[in-house]
Amino acid sequence: LLQGSSRLPALLQARGKVLFSFGEPIYVTLEDLRHLDELGERVRKAMLKETVLTPVSLVCHAFGKDTSLTLTELYERMEREKNIAYKNGYKMIPGVDQNANPGYIWKLAKPHLAMPWRLRSILKRKGDTINVVKPEIVEYYANTVEHMFE
């Protein structure tokens, strides 16, 4: 791309980790093929079970429909929802276990959600209050993990 250059354009620089898991194999019989709707539902559930809870999705889901929370309220919701996800058999990204405190999880999510130098600043902190700037993006991230809380 930039021959001889040791600097990569900003778009090509590493931004985080990609996590992917195939999970347990699903074996399909001829009988399963006769009932494609049921097979599709089995596959969908198996795929959802492999989803991990990321700091960004946890923060966004903790907001719910609210557009403003104090940091204390956000931390309380994050802790509650993290525990529900674990109770339902889901896990967080590697390196963040069930005992991780909400402040640490917020620290991991903040560069992706609330940094003013990012073009996509989604949340904005004013004092002890976090305000949603782009509710459609918060809703998108929250929806990716909604099944963990059902």
PDB file of C-alpha atoms in Angstrom:
ATOM      1  CA  LEU A   1       0.000   0.000   0.000  1.00  0.00           C
ATOM      2  CA  LEU A   2       2.559   2.543   1.102  1.00  0.00           C
ATOM      3  CA  GLN A   3       5.734   0.867  -0.054  1.00  0.00           C
ATOM      4  CA  GLY A   4       8.699   1.651   2.082  1.00  0.00           C
ATOM      5  CA  SER A   5       6.552   3.363   4.694  1.00  0.00           C
ATOM      6  CA  SER A   6       6.391   2.033   8.213  1.00  0.00           C
ATOM      7  CA  ARG A   7       3.237   4.051   8.918  1.00  0.00           C
ATOM      8  CA  LEU A   8      -0.148   2.631   8.039  1.00  0.00           C
ATOM      9  CA  PRO A   9      -3.079   4.859   7.165  1.00  0.00           C
ATOM     10  CA  ALA A  10      -5.426   5.341  10.131  1.00  0.00           C
ATOM     11  CA  LEU A  11      -8.107   3.148   8.549  1.00  0.00           C
ATOM     12  CA  LEU A  12      -5.747   0.178   8.471  1.00  0.00           C
ATOM     13  CA  GLN A  13      -4.488   0.421  12.045  1.00  0.00           C
ATOM     14  CA  ALA A  14      -5.644  -2.167  14.558  1.00  0.00           C
ATOM     15  CA  ARG A  15      -8.778  -1.083  16.413  1.00  0.00           C
ATOM     16  CA  GLY A  16      -9.452  -4.101  18.648  1.00  0.00           C
ATOM     17  CA  LYS A  17      -9.985  -7.829  18.700  1.00  0.00           C
ATOM     18  CA  VAL A  18     -12.188  -9.919  16.466  1.00  0.00           C
ATOM     19  CA  LEU A  19     -13.821 -12.818  18.260  1.00  0.00           C
ATOM     20  CA  PHE A  20     -15.346 -15.715  16.369  1.00  0.00           C
ATOM     21  CA  SER A  21     -16.469 -19.115  17.536  1.00  0.00           C
ATOM     22  CA  PHE A  22     -18.127 -21.897  15.630  1.00  0.00           C
ATOM     23  CA  GLY A  23     -19.405 -23.511  18.812  1.00  0.00           C
ATOM     24  CA  GLU A  24     -20.496 -27.126  18.988  1.00  0.00           C
ATOM     25  CA  PRO A  25     -21.308 -28.841  15.671  1.00  0.00           C
ATOM     26  CA  ILE A  26     -24.961 -29.301  14.791  1.00  0.00           C
ATOM     27  CA  TYR A  27     -25.566 -32.601  13.073  1.00  0.00           C
ATOM     28  CA  VAL A  28     -28.306 -32.611  10.451  1.00  0.00           C
ATOM     29  CA  THR A  29     -30.355 -35.642   9.474  1.00  0.00           C
ATOM     30  CA  LEU A  30     -32.683 -36.154   6.532  1.00  0.00           C
ATOM     31  CA  GLU A  31     -35.553 -35.710   8.966  1.00  0.00           C
ATOM     32  CA  ASP A  32     -34.156 -32.284   9.934  1.00  0.00           C
ATOM     33  CA  LEU A  33     -34.220 -31.245   6.284  1.00  0.00           C
ATOM     34  CA  ARG A  34     -37.931 -31.975   6.189  1.00  0.00           C
ATOM     35  CA  HIS A  35     -38.416 -29.420   8.973  1.00  0.00           C
ATOM     36  CA  LEU A  36     -36.261 -26.497   7.871  1.00  0.00           C
ATOM     37  CA  ASP A  37     -37.981 -23.971  10.135  1.00  0.00           C
ATOM     38  CA  GLU A  38     -37.077 -25.997  13.223  1.00  0.00           C
ATOM     39  CA  LEU A  39     -33.543 -26.555  11.923  1.00  0.00           C
ATOM     40  CA  GLY A  40     -33.172 -22.828  11.288  1.00  0.00           C
ATOM     41  CA  GLU A  41     -34.278 -22.098  14.842  1.00  0.00           C
ATOM     42  CA  ARG A  42     -31.737 -24.602  16.244  1.00  0.00           C
ATOM     43  CA  VAL A  43     -28.963 -22.963  14.218  1.00  0.00           C
ATOM     44  CA  ARG A  44     -30.049 -19.456  15.263  1.00  0.00           C
ATOM     45  CA  LYS A  45     -30.082 -20.411  18.961  1.00  0.00           C
ATOM     46  CA  ALA A  46     -26.680 -22.103  18.676  1.00  0.00           C
ATOM     47  CA  MET A  47     -25.209 -18.994  17.031  1.00  0.00           C
ATOM     48  CA  LEU A  48     -26.676 -16.660  19.664  1.00  0.00           C
ATOM     49  CA  LYS A  49     -25.252 -18.834  22.442  1.00  0.00           C
ATOM     50  CA  GLU A  50     -21.740 -18.163  21.078  1.00  0.00           C
ATOM     51  CA  THR A  51     -22.162 -14.381  21.316  1.00  0.00           C
ATOM     52  CA  VAL A  52     -19.896 -12.734  23.883  1.00  0.00           C
ATOM     53  CA  LEU A  53     -20.818  -9.664  25.874  1.00  0.00           C
ATOM     54  CA  THR A  54     -18.446  -6.831  24.969  1.00  0.00           C
ATOM     55  CA  PRO A  55     -17.878  -3.747  27.116  1.00  0.00           C
ATOM     56  CA  VAL A  56     -19.455  -1.557  24.409  1.00  0.00           C
ATOM     57  CA  SER A  57     -22.597  -3.680  24.118  1.00  0.00           C
ATOM     58  CA  LEU A  58     -22.930  -3.915  27.915  1.00  0.00           C
ATOM     59  CA  VAL A  59     -22.716  -0.127  28.334  1.00  0.00           C
ATOM     60  CA  CYS A  60     -25.224   0.467  25.533  1.00  0.00           C
ATOM     61  CA  HIS A  61     -27.643  -2.160  26.832  1.00  0.00           C
ATOM     62  CA  ALA A  62     -27.395  -0.685  30.334  1.00  0.00           C
ATOM     63  CA  PHE A  63     -28.742   2.629  29.003  1.00  0.00           C
ATOM     64  CA  GLY A  64     -31.949   0.977  27.819  1.00  0.00           C
ATOM     65  CA  LYS A  65     -34.220   3.733  26.504  1.00  0.00           C
ATOM     66  CA  ASP A  66     -32.647   6.381  28.749  1.00  0.00           C
ATOM     67  CA  THR A  67     -30.653   9.170  27.148  1.00  0.00           C
ATOM     68  CA  SER A  68     -28.876  10.318  30.291  1.00  0.00           C
ATOM     69  CA  LEU A  69     -27.511   8.480  33.340  1.00  0.00           C
ATOM     70  CA  THR A  70     -25.172   9.386  36.143  1.00  0.00           C
ATOM     71  CA  LEU A  71     -21.997   7.337  36.227  1.00  0.00           C
ATOM     72  CA  THR A  72     -23.242   5.669  39.431  1.00  0.00           C
ATOM     73  CA  GLU A  73     -26.543   4.657  37.772  1.00  0.00           C
ATOM     74  CA  LEU A  74     -24.686   3.362  34.724  1.00  0.00           C
ATOM     75  CA  TYR A  75     -22.304   1.292  36.872  1.00  0.00           C
ATOM     76  CA  GLU A  76     -25.206  -0.185  38.863  1.00  0.00           C
ATOM     77  CA  ARG A  77     -27.032  -1.203  35.686  1.00  0.00           C
ATOM     78  CA  MET A  78     -23.870  -2.621  34.119  1.00  0.00           C
ATOM     79  CA  GLU A  79     -23.203  -4.754  37.202  1.00  0.00           C
ATOM     80  CA  ARG A  80     -26.787  -6.034  37.293  1.00  0.00           C
ATOM     81  CA  GLU A  81     -26.868  -6.844  33.573  1.00  0.00           C
ATOM     82  CA  LYS A  82     -23.415  -8.449  33.586  1.00  0.00           C
ATOM     83  CA  ASN A  83     -24.616 -10.785  36.335  1.00  0.00           C
ATOM     84  CA  ILE A  84     -27.803 -11.638  34.418  1.00  0.00           C
ATOM     85  CA  ALA A  85     -25.788 -12.473  31.296  1.00  0.00           C
ATOM     86  CA  TYR A  86     -23.460 -14.729  33.290  1.00  0.00           C
ATOM     87  CA  LYS A  87     -26.412 -16.387  35.033  1.00  0.00           C
ATOM     88  CA  ASN A  88     -27.908 -17.093  31.589  1.00  0.00           C
ATOM     89  CA  GLY A  89     -24.669 -18.786  30.480  1.00  0.00           C
ATOM     90  CA  TYR A  90     -23.028 -15.990  28.482  1.00  0.00           C
ATOM     91  CA  LYS A  91     -19.510 -14.671  28.916  1.00  0.00           C
ATOM     92  CA  MET A  92     -17.664 -11.431  28.339  1.00  0.00           C
ATOM     93  CA  ILE A  93     -14.683 -10.932  26.060  1.00  0.00           C
ATOM     94  CA  PRO A  94     -11.454 -12.685  27.064  1.00  0.00           C
ATOM     95  CA  GLY A  95      -9.694 -10.808  29.837  1.00  0.00           C
ATOM     96  CA  VAL A  96     -12.929  -9.563  31.436  1.00  0.00           C
ATOM     97  CA  ASP A  97     -14.369 -12.069  33.855  1.00  0.00           C
ATOM     98  CA  GLN A  98     -17.530 -12.098  35.934  1.00  0.00           C
ATOM     99  CA  ASN A  99     -15.777 -10.279  38.773  1.00  0.00           C
ATOM    100  CA  ALA A 100     -14.633  -7.337  36.632  1.00  0.00           C
ATOM    101  CA  ASN A 101     -15.925  -4.107  38.132  1.00  0.00           C
ATOM    102  CA  PRO A 102     -18.059  -1.709  36.068  1.00  0.00           C
ATOM    103  CA  GLY A 103     -15.391   1.016  36.239  1.00  0.00           C
ATOM    104  CA  TYR A 104     -12.905  -1.247  34.480  1.00  0.00           C
ATOM    105  CA  ILE A 105     -15.519  -2.274  31.894  1.00  0.00           C
ATOM    106  CA  TRP A 106     -16.402   1.409  31.292  1.00  0.00           C
ATOM    107  CA  LYS A 107     -12.684   2.152  30.833  1.00  0.00           C
ATOM    108  CA  LEU A 108     -12.566  -0.494  28.071  1.00  0.00           C
ATOM    109  CA  ALA A 109     -15.731   0.790  26.350  1.00  0.00           C
ATOM    110  CA  LYS A 110     -14.986   4.515  26.644  1.00  0.00           C
ATOM    111  CA  PRO A 111     -12.471   4.796  23.759  1.00  0.00           C
ATOM    112  CA  HIS A 112     -15.097   3.361  21.410  1.00  0.00           C
ATOM    113  CA  LEU A 113     -18.043   5.352  22.714  1.00  0.00           C
ATOM    114  CA  ALA A 114     -17.071   8.622  24.343  1.00  0.00           C
ATOM    115  CA  MET A 115     -13.846  10.020  22.990  1.00  0.00           C
ATOM    116  CA  PRO A 116     -14.299  13.480  21.435  1.00  0.00           C
ATOM    117  CA  TRP A 117     -11.554  12.921  18.842  1.00  0.00           C
ATOM    118  CA  ARG A 118     -13.546  10.003  17.360  1.00  0.00           C
ATOM    119  CA  LEU A 119     -15.836  10.885  14.487  1.00  0.00           C
ATOM    120  CA  ARG A 120     -18.482   8.621  15.960  1.00  0.00           C
ATOM    121  CA  SER A 121     -18.671   9.939  19.499  1.00  0.00           C
ATOM    122  CA  ILE A 122     -21.758   8.138  20.734  1.00  0.00           C
ATOM    123  CA  LEU A 123     -21.807   9.201  24.383  1.00  0.00           C
ATOM    124  CA  LYS A 124     -20.705  12.454  25.959  1.00  0.00           C
ATOM    125  CA  ARG A 125     -19.736  12.939  29.580  1.00  0.00           C
ATOM    126  CA  LYS A 126     -20.619  16.170  31.353  1.00  0.00           C
ATOM    127  CA  GLY A 127     -19.561  16.106  34.977  1.00  0.00           C
ATOM    128  CA  ASP A 128     -20.938  12.919  36.533  1.00  0.00           C
ATOM    129  CA  THR A 129     -23.546  12.475  33.799  1.00  0.00           C
ATOM    130  CA  ILE A 130     -23.232  10.439  30.614  1.00  0.00           C
ATOM    131  CA  ASN A 131     -25.484  11.613  27.778  1.00  0.00           C
ATOM    132  CA  VAL A 132     -26.403   9.667  24.651  1.00  0.00           C
ATOM    133  CA  VAL A 133     -25.435  11.641  21.545  1.00  0.00           C
ATOM    134  CA  LYS A 134     -26.373   9.035  18.944  1.00  0.00           C
ATOM    135  CA  PRO A 135     -29.287   6.940  20.256  1.00  0.00           C
ATOM    136  CA  GLU A 136     -29.550   4.900  17.059  1.00  0.00           C
ATOM    137  CA  ILE A 137     -26.005   3.573  17.556  1.00  0.00           C
ATOM    138  CA  VAL A 138     -26.579   2.858  21.256  1.00  0.00           C
ATOM    139  CA  GLU A 139     -29.732   0.951  20.282  1.00  0.00           C
ATOM    140  CA  TYR A 140     -27.802  -1.007  17.614  1.00  0.00           C
ATOM    141  CA  TYR A 141     -25.147  -2.193  20.083  1.00  0.00           C
ATOM    142  CA  ALA A 142     -27.776  -2.929  22.750  1.00  0.00           C
ATOM    143  CA  ASN A 143     -29.797  -5.036  20.313  1.00  0.00           C
ATOM    144  CA  THR A 144     -26.786  -7.246  19.516  1.00  0.00           C
ATOM    145  CA  VAL A 145     -26.979  -8.693  23.038  1.00  0.00           C
ATOM    146  CA  GLU A 146     -30.684  -8.382  23.828  1.00  0.00           C
ATOM    147  CA  HIS A 147     -31.117 -12.169  23.722  1.00  0.00           C
ATOM    148  CA  MET A 148     -28.757 -12.530  26.700  1.00  0.00           C
ATOM    149  CA  PHE A 149     -31.285 -10.904  29.004  1.00  0.00           C
ATOM    150  CA  GLU A 150     -34.459 -12.774  28.014  1.00  0.00           C
TER     151      GLU A 150
END
